[in-house]
Amino acid sequence: MDPKSPDVSFPLDRITLFDLVWSMPMTALAEKCGVSSSYLARVCTQMSVPRPERGYWAKLAVSKKVTKPSLPEPGPEDMLEWSKGEGITPSSNRRIRRPDITQYPRTIRRARGSWHPLVRDVKELFLKGRETENGYLKPNKKILPDLLVSSECLEKLLKLANNVYWSFEEKGHKVTFEPKHSNFIRPSSESYIEPKASNGYTTYWSPYRSTLVYVDDVAIGLILIEESESVECHYDSSINQYIRVHKNQENSYRFSWTTNRRIPTGKFAVIAYSPYPGTKWEKLWHIPGIKGSKEIIENITSEAIASAPTISTLHEEAIELAEKRRREWEIKQQEYKQAERERLRLKAIEDSKLQLKDIIDKWGEVERIRGFFDQAERVVSGLDVTQRNELMIRIDAARQMIGENNALNALKSWRTPEERMDELKTTRSSWLYDG
């Protein structure tokens, strides 16, 4: 390793990492960072930091022409800084750039009849799984577009989702899955299927990673659902589902109990929401059917894009509120630690006093017993030999029964308040003395 190569101090931002990556081989930089070169390469990928191609340093050593790219702007899913031991995860509470919705970015023109990458070839994946009791699909796969639909209307909702996603893409706004390990949140879609007035409860499918559209740096969550309505149903145990009772079938089920359940209607809705923790923004648009939905979709995308500055403002406010709460929590923690340390200090003084008083009391008892035996021996020493021998045997037996009482050993075991406090700093109370 070159001793003149720059030192590494954490955290590393994108610019610093870019400069380091292009100043020394990856193996040397990885050694300085204390990680493997393959791990460091994944860090560069997560932060969108370009790194030299294979053979770059060999060419540079023989003065061959090499090119060094510029550092691109970070994407909305990219990490902004990294420290060893923190893992490769997107930045939490990252401040997002307020979007300029007055200017459309570069537009994308889709081929006629083409499927958006998120919904291409996913029909069979949605059908592989179970269904809820009221007929909604519960696919086994959890990384799929955020759709809640029955099997009968799956194809229609996929077409609708395709049109919605392409409408955003054609305005230059990327629709993709939520990045891995993000701290985004997704509202429950059950509230749109099962209102509080419903007497039924069903657990619906939800994806591991939400579907998001990015307006510049601002992420907006998208959920497409098939709406429901409350109707009279009977339970068909052969297929484990509730079936609508039609008027001409009422007599057929006169011996079976019925109940009101919410079942899919074939009508759709698009839900847009803010995925940022601490923010509350949702909007719902009803779509009666696929036909004539083009104008509605155009309104949906326009309104969602126009809402990006609002979401950005809410996110900023949520970050400031979280930071305020964090500072308040730290102040309370420090106040609690200070009060607890004072309580433990006073307790150490009190416990030390009690132990010392006990030692003093024992010392007095030891001296009283010792005085008793000394005086007994002096009295016995003046008796005749027969009595003296008999009584000395008894005195020795009494000494053995009482045992040796050494007051100095008790004094050695006494712990001062300072010693007690030092012991606390190395036990489970040590966190009170951190910081």
Tab-separated table of C-alpha atoms in Angstrom:
chain	number	residue	atom	x	y	z
A	1	MET	CA	0.000	0.000	0.000
A	2	ASP	CA	1.251	3.454	-0.821
A	3	PRO	CA	2.047	5.229	2.493
A	4	LYS	CA	1.275	8.553	0.823
A	5	SER	CA	-2.272	7.504	-0.095
A	6	PRO	CA	-4.979	9.563	1.629
A	7	ASP	CA	-6.376	8.470	4.982
A	8	VAL	CA	-9.997	7.386	5.375
A	9	SER	CA	-12.261	8.989	7.963
A	10	PHE	CA	-15.899	8.064	8.407
A	11	PRO	CA	-18.588	8.825	7.431
A	12	LEU	CA	-17.744	8.928	3.721
A	13	ASP	CA	-19.927	11.072	1.487
A	14	ARG	CA	-20.279	10.431	-2.247
A	15	ILE	CA	-17.704	13.027	-3.339
A	16	THR	CA	-15.063	11.780	-0.881
A	17	LEU	CA	-15.662	8.145	-1.822
A	18	PHE	CA	-15.461	9.028	-5.524
A	19	ASP	CA	-12.089	10.757	-5.010
A	20	LEU	CA	-10.750	7.812	-2.990
A	21	VAL	CA	-11.945	5.186	-5.473
A	22	TRP	CA	-10.091	6.958	-8.282
A	23	SER	CA	-6.942	7.586	-6.225
A	24	MET	CA	-5.991	3.964	-5.411
A	25	PRO	CA	-6.962	0.371	-6.292
A	26	MET	CA	-10.092	-1.018	-4.673
A	27	THR	CA	-8.123	-3.635	-2.723
A	28	ALA	CA	-5.960	-0.937	-1.137
A	29	LEU	CA	-8.928	1.288	-0.331
A	30	ALA	CA	-10.899	-1.646	1.060
A	31	GLU	CA	-7.983	-2.477	3.387
A	32	LYS	CA	-7.947	1.117	4.617
A	33	CYS	CA	-11.713	0.954	5.216
A	34	GLY	CA	-11.472	-2.407	6.987
A	35	VAL	CA	-13.832	-4.215	4.585
A	36	SER	CA	-13.501	-6.532	1.593
A	37	SER	CA	-13.139	-5.119	-1.916
A	38	SER	CA	-16.394	-6.815	-3.008
A	39	TYR	CA	-18.259	-5.180	-0.122
A	40	LEU	CA	-16.792	-1.789	-0.997
A	41	ALA	CA	-17.913	-2.308	-4.600
A	42	ARG	CA	-21.482	-2.821	-3.347
A	43	VAL	CA	-21.181	0.398	-1.356
A	44	CYS	CA	-20.162	2.229	-4.543
A	45	THR	CA	-23.131	0.733	-6.370
A	46	GLN	CA	-25.569	1.752	-3.622
A	47	MET	CA	-24.164	5.312	-3.669
A	48	SER	CA	-24.010	5.496	-7.500
A	49	VAL	CA	-20.257	6.137	-7.388
A	50	PRO	CA	-18.530	4.954	-10.608
A	51	ARG	CA	-15.339	2.964	-10.095
A	52	PRO	CA	-12.412	2.114	-12.415
A	53	GLU	CA	-12.851	-0.748	-14.862
A	54	ARG	CA	-10.667	-3.826	-14.752
A	55	GLY	CA	-7.162	-2.992	-16.012
A	56	TYR	CA	-7.412	0.744	-15.285
A	57	TRP	CA	-4.441	0.856	-12.904
A	58	ALA	CA	-2.274	-1.338	-15.161
A	59	LYS	CA	-2.889	1.040	-18.076
A	60	LEU	CA	-2.176	4.035	-15.858
A	61	ALA	CA	1.134	2.468	-14.758
A	62	VAL	CA	2.395	2.313	-18.366
A	63	SER	CA	1.038	5.766	-19.229
A	64	LYS	CA	-1.737	4.488	-21.466
A	65	LYS	CA	-4.708	6.755	-22.046
A	66	VAL	CA	-7.484	6.233	-19.491
A	67	THR	CA	-10.741	8.059	-18.892
A	68	LYS	CA	-12.241	9.124	-15.577
A	69	PRO	CA	-15.980	9.794	-15.576
A	70	SER	CA	-17.634	12.554	-13.585
A	71	LEU	CA	-19.683	11.858	-10.476
A	72	PRO	CA	-23.393	11.692	-11.442
A	73	GLU	CA	-26.132	13.335	-9.412
A	74	PRO	CA	-27.555	11.013	-6.724
A	75	GLY	CA	-30.828	9.305	-7.480
A	76	PRO	CA	-33.740	9.238	-5.043
A	77	GLU	CA	-32.836	5.701	-3.945
A	78	ASP	CA	-29.085	6.287	-3.499
A	79	MET	CA	-27.216	6.425	-0.186
A	80	LEU	CA	-25.628	9.799	0.475
A	81	GLU	CA	-23.000	8.696	2.996
A	82	TRP	CA	-21.631	5.491	4.471
A	83	SER	CA	-19.772	4.455	7.638
A	84	LYS	CA	-18.167	1.123	8.374
A	85	GLY	CA	-20.482	-1.090	10.410
A	86	GLU	CA	-23.694	0.688	9.405
A	87	GLY	CA	-24.518	-1.643	6.519
A	88	ILE	CA	-25.553	-0.709	3.002
A	89	THR	CA	-28.912	0.973	3.463
A	90	PRO	CA	-30.508	4.136	2.091
A	91	SER	CA	-30.221	7.239	4.241
A	92	SER	CA	-33.005	7.573	6.804
A	93	ASN	CA	-34.645	10.960	7.283
A	94	ARG	CA	-32.931	12.145	4.133
A	95	ARG	CA	-33.976	15.658	3.126
A	96	ILE	CA	-35.469	15.582	-0.345
A	97	ARG	CA	-35.118	18.209	-3.019
A	98	ARG	CA	-38.299	20.206	-3.483
A	99	PRO	CA	-39.550	19.402	-6.999
A	100	ASP	CA	-40.017	21.992	-9.709
A	101	ILE	CA	-43.333	20.938	-11.242
A	102	THR	CA	-43.440	23.912	-13.592
A	103	GLN	CA	-40.986	22.135	-15.902
A	104	TYR	CA	-41.497	18.597	-17.137
A	105	PRO	CA	-38.334	16.471	-17.201
A	106	ARG	CA	-37.332	14.419	-20.204
A	107	THR	CA	-40.370	12.449	-21.385
A	108	ILE	CA	-40.410	8.789	-22.351
A	109	ARG	CA	-42.418	7.584	-25.328
A	110	ARG	CA	-43.679	4.023	-24.993
A	111	ALA	CA	-44.160	1.621	-27.845
A	112	ARG	CA	-47.776	1.015	-28.780
A	113	GLY	CA	-49.278	-1.802	-26.716
A	114	SER	CA	-46.135	-2.293	-24.610
A	115	TRP	CA	-46.302	-3.358	-20.967
A	116	HIS	CA	-44.611	-1.414	-18.196
A	117	PRO	CA	-41.749	-3.461	-16.631
A	118	LEU	CA	-43.577	-3.683	-13.278
A	119	VAL	CA	-46.682	-5.358	-14.745
A	120	ARG	CA	-45.088	-7.344	-17.543
A	121	ASP	CA	-45.620	-11.125	-17.120
A	122	VAL	CA	-47.012	-10.847	-13.571
A	123	LYS	CA	-50.502	-12.234	-14.196
A	124	GLU	CA	-49.531	-15.834	-13.459
A	125	LEU	CA	-47.669	-14.732	-10.324
A	126	PHE	CA	-50.801	-13.065	-8.973
A	127	LEU	CA	-52.821	-16.224	-9.610
A	128	LYS	CA	-50.325	-18.455	-7.747
A	129	GLY	CA	-51.559	-18.326	-4.187
A	130	ARG	CA	-54.818	-18.223	-2.268
A	131	GLU	CA	-57.917	-16.055	-2.162
A	132	THR	CA	-59.529	-14.315	0.788
A	133	GLU	CA	-62.973	-15.411	1.921
A	134	ASN	CA	-64.499	-12.539	-0.020
A	135	GLY	CA	-62.579	-13.238	-3.246
A	136	TYR	CA	-59.451	-11.047	-3.260
A	137	LEU	CA	-56.185	-12.565	-4.472
A	138	LYS	CA	-53.368	-13.324	-2.020
A	139	PRO	CA	-50.334	-14.203	-4.186
A	140	ASN	CA	-47.470	-16.180	-2.675
A	141	LYS	CA	-44.923	-13.791	-4.173
A	142	LYS	CA	-44.507	-10.595	-2.158
A	143	ILE	CA	-42.560	-8.382	-4.574
A	144	LEU	CA	-45.270	-7.477	-7.053
A	145	PRO	CA	-47.061	-4.276	-8.104
A	146	ASP	CA	-49.271	-2.972	-5.302
A	147	LEU	CA	-52.620	-4.269	-6.564
A	148	LEU	CA	-55.593	-5.639	-4.620
A	149	VAL	CA	-58.024	-7.400	-6.943
A	150	SER	CA	-60.144	-10.492	-7.566
A	151	SER	CA	-59.148	-13.117	-10.113
A	152	GLU	CA	-62.066	-12.125	-12.373
A	153	CYS	CA	-60.838	-8.522	-12.720
A	154	LEU	CA	-57.090	-9.129	-12.525
A	155	GLU	CA	-56.452	-8.602	-16.220
A	156	LYS	CA	-58.479	-5.376	-16.259
A	157	LEU	CA	-56.634	-3.947	-13.248
A	158	LEU	CA	-53.255	-4.909	-14.759
A	159	LYS	CA	-54.175	-2.953	-17.893
A	160	LEU	CA	-55.268	-0.011	-15.751
A	161	ALA	CA	-52.036	-0.146	-13.725
A	162	ASN	CA	-50.050	-0.300	-16.966
A	163	ASN	CA	-51.770	2.853	-18.223
A	164	VAL	CA	-51.278	4.667	-14.915
A	165	TYR	CA	-47.586	3.746	-14.686
A	166	TRP	CA	-46.924	4.742	-18.305
A	167	SER	CA	-48.765	8.017	-17.785
A	168	PHE	CA	-46.245	8.937	-15.092
A	169	GLU	CA	-43.297	7.637	-17.134
A	170	GLU	CA	-44.352	9.653	-20.199
A	171	LYS	CA	-44.176	12.767	-18.035
A	172	GLY	CA	-40.641	11.805	-17.022
A	173	HIS	CA	-41.380	10.363	-13.564
A	174	LYS	CA	-40.056	6.897	-12.812
A	175	VAL	CA	-42.377	4.224	-11.376
A	176	THR	CA	-40.509	1.520	-9.495
A	177	PHE	CA	-40.454	-0.631	-6.382
A	178	GLU	CA	-39.493	0.773	-3.010
A	179	PRO	CA	-35.716	0.495	-2.444
A	180	LYS	CA	-34.484	-2.287	-0.190
A	181	HIS	CA	-34.098	-1.550	3.533
A	182	SER	CA	-35.891	1.783	3.261
A	183	ASN	CA	-37.917	3.232	6.118
A	184	PHE	CA	-40.951	4.027	3.967
A	185	ILE	CA	-44.411	3.193	5.308
A	186	ARG	CA	-47.516	1.985	3.471
A	187	PRO	CA	-51.084	2.627	4.638
A	188	SER	CA	-53.362	-0.354	5.083
A	189	SER	CA	-55.557	-0.954	2.057
A	190	GLU	CA	-58.079	-2.760	4.284
A	191	SER	CA	-59.650	0.565	5.258
A	192	TYR	CA	-60.719	0.991	1.618
A	193	ILE	CA	-62.075	-2.559	1.338
A	194	GLU	CA	-63.504	-3.092	4.822
A	195	PRO	CA	-64.844	0.173	6.297
A	196	LYS	CA	-65.384	0.335	10.053
A	197	ALA	CA	-69.123	-0.194	9.540
A	198	SER	CA	-68.419	-3.663	8.128
A	199	ASN	CA	-69.064	-6.635	10.426
A	200	GLY	CA	-66.412	-8.753	8.733
A	201	TYR	CA	-62.630	-8.840	8.931
A	202	THR	CA	-60.212	-10.240	6.355
A	203	THR	CA	-56.449	-10.045	6.091
A	204	TYR	CA	-55.554	-8.824	2.622
A	205	TRP	CA	-52.371	-9.184	0.614
A	206	SER	CA	-49.747	-6.460	0.767
A	207	PRO	CA	-46.321	-6.339	-0.925
A	208	TYR	CA	-42.961	-6.391	0.813
A	209	ARG	CA	-41.912	-3.341	-1.207
A	210	SER	CA	-44.357	-0.598	-2.146
A	211	THR	CA	-44.862	0.748	-5.649
A	212	LEU	CA	-43.560	4.319	-5.886
A	213	VAL	CA	-43.445	7.101	-8.449
A	214	TYR	CA	-40.616	9.611	-8.098
A	215	VAL	CA	-41.255	13.266	-8.870
A	216	ASP	CA	-37.639	14.436	-8.793
A	217	ASP	CA	-36.561	13.239	-5.314
A	218	VAL	CA	-40.091	13.021	-3.905
A	219	ALA	CA	-41.541	9.505	-3.621
A	220	ILE	CA	-45.308	9.015	-3.918
A	221	GLY	CA	-46.841	5.624	-3.143
A	222	LEU	CA	-49.369	4.057	-5.522
A	223	ILE	CA	-52.012	1.418	-4.717
A	224	LEU	CA	-54.611	0.193	-7.204
A	225	ILE	CA	-57.580	-1.675	-5.783
A	226	GLU	CA	-60.798	-3.247	-6.903
A	227	GLU	CA	-63.476	-1.634	-4.774
A	228	SER	CA	-65.996	-3.600	-2.718
A	229	GLU	CA	-69.625	-3.352	-1.700
A	230	SER	CA	-71.633	-4.870	1.120
A	231	VAL	CA	-74.092	-7.537	-0.098
A	232	GLU	CA	-75.949	-10.523	1.320
A	233	CYS	CA	-73.812	-13.661	1.013
A	234	HIS	CA	-73.792	-17.285	1.993
A	235	TYR	CA	-70.661	-19.257	2.802
A	236	ASP	CA	-69.649	-21.992	0.359
A	237	SER	CA	-67.411	-24.360	2.336
A	238	SER	CA	-66.387	-26.259	-0.811
A	239	ILE	CA	-64.376	-23.246	-2.010
A	240	ASN	CA	-64.010	-21.455	1.366
A	241	GLN	CA	-65.582	-18.251	0.054
A	242	TYR	CA	-68.616	-16.072	0.529
A	243	ILE	CA	-70.952	-16.092	-2.487
A	244	ARG	CA	-73.411	-13.331	-3.346
A	245	VAL	CA	-77.059	-14.295	-2.874
A	246	HIS	CA	-79.060	-13.216	-5.932
A	247	LYS	CA	-82.788	-12.576	-5.708
A	248	ASN	CA	-83.659	-15.623	-7.804
A	249	GLN	CA	-81.505	-17.781	-5.511
A	250	GLU	CA	-83.020	-16.721	-2.179
A	251	ASN	CA	-85.231	-19.811	-1.920
A	252	SER	CA	-82.309	-22.094	-2.750
A	253	TYR	CA	-80.562	-21.036	0.450
A	254	ARG	CA	-83.548	-20.904	2.767
A	255	PHE	CA	-81.968	-23.601	4.948
A	256	SER	CA	-78.536	-21.919	5.079
A	257	TRP	CA	-77.594	-18.848	7.136
A	258	THR	CA	-76.565	-15.670	5.305
A	259	THR	CA	-74.612	-12.591	6.278
A	260	ASN	CA	-73.570	-9.274	4.802
A	261	ARG	CA	-70.035	-9.251	3.429
A	262	ARG	CA	-68.021	-6.887	1.270
A	263	ILE	CA	-67.124	-8.482	-2.056
A	264	PRO	CA	-65.357	-7.154	-5.194
A	265	THR	CA	-67.477	-5.022	-7.525
A	266	GLY	CA	-65.408	-4.776	-10.732
A	267	LYS	CA	-64.934	-1.031	-10.146
A	268	PHE	CA	-61.483	0.331	-9.452
A	269	ALA	CA	-59.730	3.038	-7.474
A	270	VAL	CA	-56.236	4.522	-7.426
A	271	ILE	CA	-54.731	5.550	-4.093
A	272	ALA	CA	-51.742	7.888	-3.887
A	273	TYR	CA	-50.067	8.433	-0.518
A	274	SER	CA	-46.978	9.846	1.147
A	275	PRO	CA	-44.619	7.007	2.165
A	276	TYR	CA	-42.511	9.170	4.481
A	277	PRO	CA	-42.762	8.433	8.229
A	278	GLY	CA	-44.517	11.152	10.182
A	279	THR	CA	-46.456	12.481	7.189
A	280	LYS	CA	-50.136	12.051	6.447
A	281	TRP	CA	-51.209	12.600	2.859
A	282	GLU	CA	-53.512	10.328	0.871
A	283	LYS	CA	-55.780	10.799	-2.112
A	284	LEU	CA	-58.230	8.418	-3.794
A	285	TRP	CA	-59.665	8.487	-7.299
A	286	HIS	CA	-62.583	6.259	-8.376
A	287	ILE	CA	-62.426	4.645	-11.830
A	288	PRO	CA	-65.709	2.978	-12.918
A	289	GLY	CA	-64.022	0.896	-15.639
A	290	ILE	CA	-61.236	0.676	-18.179
A	291	LYS	CA	-63.247	2.310	-20.951
A	292	GLY	CA	-63.119	6.080	-20.804
A	293	SER	CA	-60.439	6.010	-18.108
A	294	LYS	CA	-57.810	7.888	-20.144
A	295	GLU	CA	-58.983	11.316	-19.016
A	296	ILE	CA	-59.278	10.155	-15.390
A	297	ILE	CA	-55.734	8.743	-15.494
A	298	GLU	CA	-54.452	12.031	-16.899
A	299	ASN	CA	-56.103	13.862	-13.990
A	300	ILE	CA	-54.659	11.361	-11.517
A	301	THR	CA	-51.085	11.788	-12.712
A	302	SER	CA	-51.381	15.573	-12.940
A	303	GLU	CA	-52.848	15.905	-9.438
A	304	ALA	CA	-50.306	13.481	-7.942
A	305	ILE	CA	-47.394	15.324	-9.557
A	306	ALA	CA	-48.804	18.667	-8.403
A	307	SER	CA	-48.945	17.289	-4.840
A	308	ALA	CA	-45.196	16.530	-4.736
A	309	PRO	CA	-44.256	19.953	-3.241
A	310	THR	CA	-46.871	19.433	-0.518
A	311	ILE	CA	-45.399	16.015	0.334
A	312	SER	CA	-41.908	17.534	0.316
A	313	THR	CA	-43.035	20.204	2.792
A	314	LEU	CA	-44.714	17.601	5.019
A	315	HIS	CA	-41.533	15.526	4.941
A	316	GLU	CA	-39.408	18.513	5.980
A	317	GLU	CA	-41.824	19.258	8.820
A	318	ALA	CA	-41.735	15.596	9.901
A	319	ILE	CA	-37.916	15.626	9.949
A	320	GLU	CA	-37.868	18.817	12.020
A	321	LEU	CA	-40.471	17.390	14.405
A	322	ALA	CA	-38.524	14.113	14.724
A	323	GLU	CA	-35.328	16.069	15.392
A	324	LYS	CA	-37.126	18.193	17.998
A	325	ARG	CA	-38.481	15.069	19.695
A	326	ARG	CA	-35.022	13.473	19.589
A	327	ARG	CA	-33.478	16.517	21.289
A	328	GLU	CA	-36.261	16.566	23.888
A	329	TRP	CA	-35.728	12.852	24.499
A	330	GLU	CA	-31.973	13.380	24.919
A	331	ILE	CA	-32.590	16.191	27.411
A	332	LYS	CA	-34.988	13.979	29.379
A	333	GLN	CA	-32.487	11.123	29.261
A	334	GLN	CA	-29.727	13.375	30.610
A	335	GLU	CA	-32.032	14.684	33.335
A	336	TYR	CA	-33.016	11.135	34.247
A	337	LYS	CA	-29.387	9.991	34.283
A	338	GLN	CA	-28.392	12.916	36.478
A	339	ALA	CA	-31.233	12.251	38.940
A	340	GLU	CA	-30.489	8.523	38.962
A	341	ARG	CA	-26.759	9.105	39.523
A	342	GLU	CA	-27.588	11.378	42.463
A	343	ARG	CA	-29.979	8.764	43.865
A	344	LEU	CA	-27.320	6.061	43.567
A	345	ARG	CA	-24.711	8.362	45.153
A	346	LEU	CA	-26.919	9.003	48.183
A	347	LYS	CA	-27.770	5.302	48.391
A	348	ALA	CA	-24.060	4.414	48.284
A	349	ILE	CA	-23.408	6.798	51.188
A	350	GLU	CA	-26.320	5.380	53.182
A	351	ASP	CA	-25.351	1.743	52.479
A	352	SER	CA	-21.727	2.474	53.398
A	353	LYS	CA	-22.846	4.075	56.693
A	354	LEU	CA	-25.071	1.118	57.546
A	355	GLN	CA	-22.262	-1.352	56.826
A	356	LEU	CA	-19.828	0.675	58.947
A	357	LYS	CA	-22.302	0.879	61.839
A	358	ASP	CA	-22.771	-2.887	61.643
A	359	ILE	CA	-18.990	-3.366	61.744
A	360	ILE	CA	-18.743	-1.060	64.768
A	361	ASP	CA	-21.497	-2.994	66.534
A	362	LYS	CA	-19.721	-6.272	65.770
A	363	TRP	CA	-16.433	-4.778	66.977
A	364	GLY	CA	-18.056	-3.945	70.332
A	365	GLU	CA	-19.484	-7.442	70.564
A	366	VAL	CA	-16.064	-8.980	69.779
A	367	GLU	CA	-14.387	-6.839	72.440
A	368	ARG	CA	-17.079	-7.752	75.002
A	369	ILE	CA	-16.611	-11.482	74.328
A	370	ARG	CA	-12.827	-11.161	74.413
A	371	GLY	CA	-13.053	-9.250	77.712
A	372	PHE	CA	-15.278	-11.974	79.167
A	373	PHE	CA	-12.791	-14.753	78.369
A	374	ASP	CA	-9.772	-12.683	79.515
A	375	GLN	CA	-11.425	-11.890	82.828
A	376	ALA	CA	-12.524	-15.513	83.244
A	377	GLU	CA	-8.960	-16.705	82.709
A	378	ARG	CA	-7.644	-14.218	85.292
A	379	VAL	CA	-10.191	-15.369	87.864
A	380	VAL	CA	-9.540	-19.060	87.135
A	381	SER	CA	-5.761	-18.581	87.403
A	382	GLY	CA	-6.171	-17.873	91.158
A	383	LEU	CA	-7.924	-21.164	91.891
A	384	ASP	CA	-6.369	-24.441	92.910
A	385	VAL	CA	-4.980	-26.741	90.281
A	386	THR	CA	-7.923	-29.108	90.118
A	387	GLN	CA	-10.536	-26.382	89.707
A	388	ARG	CA	-8.267	-24.359	87.380
A	389	ASN	CA	-7.755	-27.269	85.004
A	390	GLU	CA	-11.433	-28.136	84.964
A	391	LEU	CA	-12.524	-24.551	84.256
A	392	MET	CA	-9.804	-23.906	81.638
A	393	ILE	CA	-11.125	-26.912	79.705
A	394	ARG	CA	-14.575	-25.303	79.748
A	395	ILE	CA	-13.197	-21.898	78.714
A	396	ASP	CA	-11.405	-23.476	75.734
A	397	ALA	CA	-14.605	-25.315	74.747
A	398	ALA	CA	-16.533	-22.040	74.979
A	399	ARG	CA	-13.968	-20.255	72.810
A	400	GLN	CA	-14.251	-22.976	70.162
A	401	MET	CA	-18.039	-22.790	70.217
A	402	ILE	CA	-18.063	-18.974	69.848
A	403	GLY	CA	-15.399	-19.120	67.133
A	404	GLU	CA	-12.769	-16.583	66.235
A	405	ASN	CA	-14.135	-13.060	65.830
A	406	ASN	CA	-11.663	-10.774	64.111
A	407	ALA	CA	-13.011	-7.232	63.882
A	408	LEU	CA	-10.192	-6.213	61.512
A	409	ASN	CA	-11.437	-8.633	58.837
A	410	ALA	CA	-14.871	-7.042	59.031
A	411	LEU	CA	-13.280	-3.607	58.664
A	412	LYS	CA	-11.390	-4.777	55.572
A	413	SER	CA	-14.688	-5.790	53.946
A	414	TRP	CA	-16.153	-2.308	54.436
A	415	ARG	CA	-16.736	-0.478	51.138
A	416	THR	CA	-16.536	3.290	50.995
A	417	PRO	CA	-19.136	5.291	48.990
A	418	GLU	CA	-16.522	5.925	46.288
A	419	GLU	CA	-15.802	2.199	45.962
A	420	ARG	CA	-19.506	1.472	45.647
A	421	MET	CA	-19.882	4.109	42.901
A	422	ASP	CA	-16.877	2.712	41.008
A	423	GLU	CA	-18.497	-0.723	41.108
A	424	LEU	CA	-21.733	0.655	39.624
A	425	LYS	CA	-19.797	2.055	36.657
A	426	THR	CA	-18.768	-1.463	35.634
A	427	THR	CA	-22.128	-3.187	36.146
A	428	ARG	CA	-25.546	-2.947	34.501
A	429	SER	CA	-25.843	0.662	35.745
A	430	SER	CA	-22.800	1.688	33.688
A	431	TRP	CA	-25.060	3.234	30.977
A	432	LEU	CA	-25.894	6.003	33.461
A	433	TYR	CA	-22.314	7.222	33.206
A	434	ASP	CA	-22.023	7.168	29.406
A	435	GLY	CA	-21.903	10.563	27.731
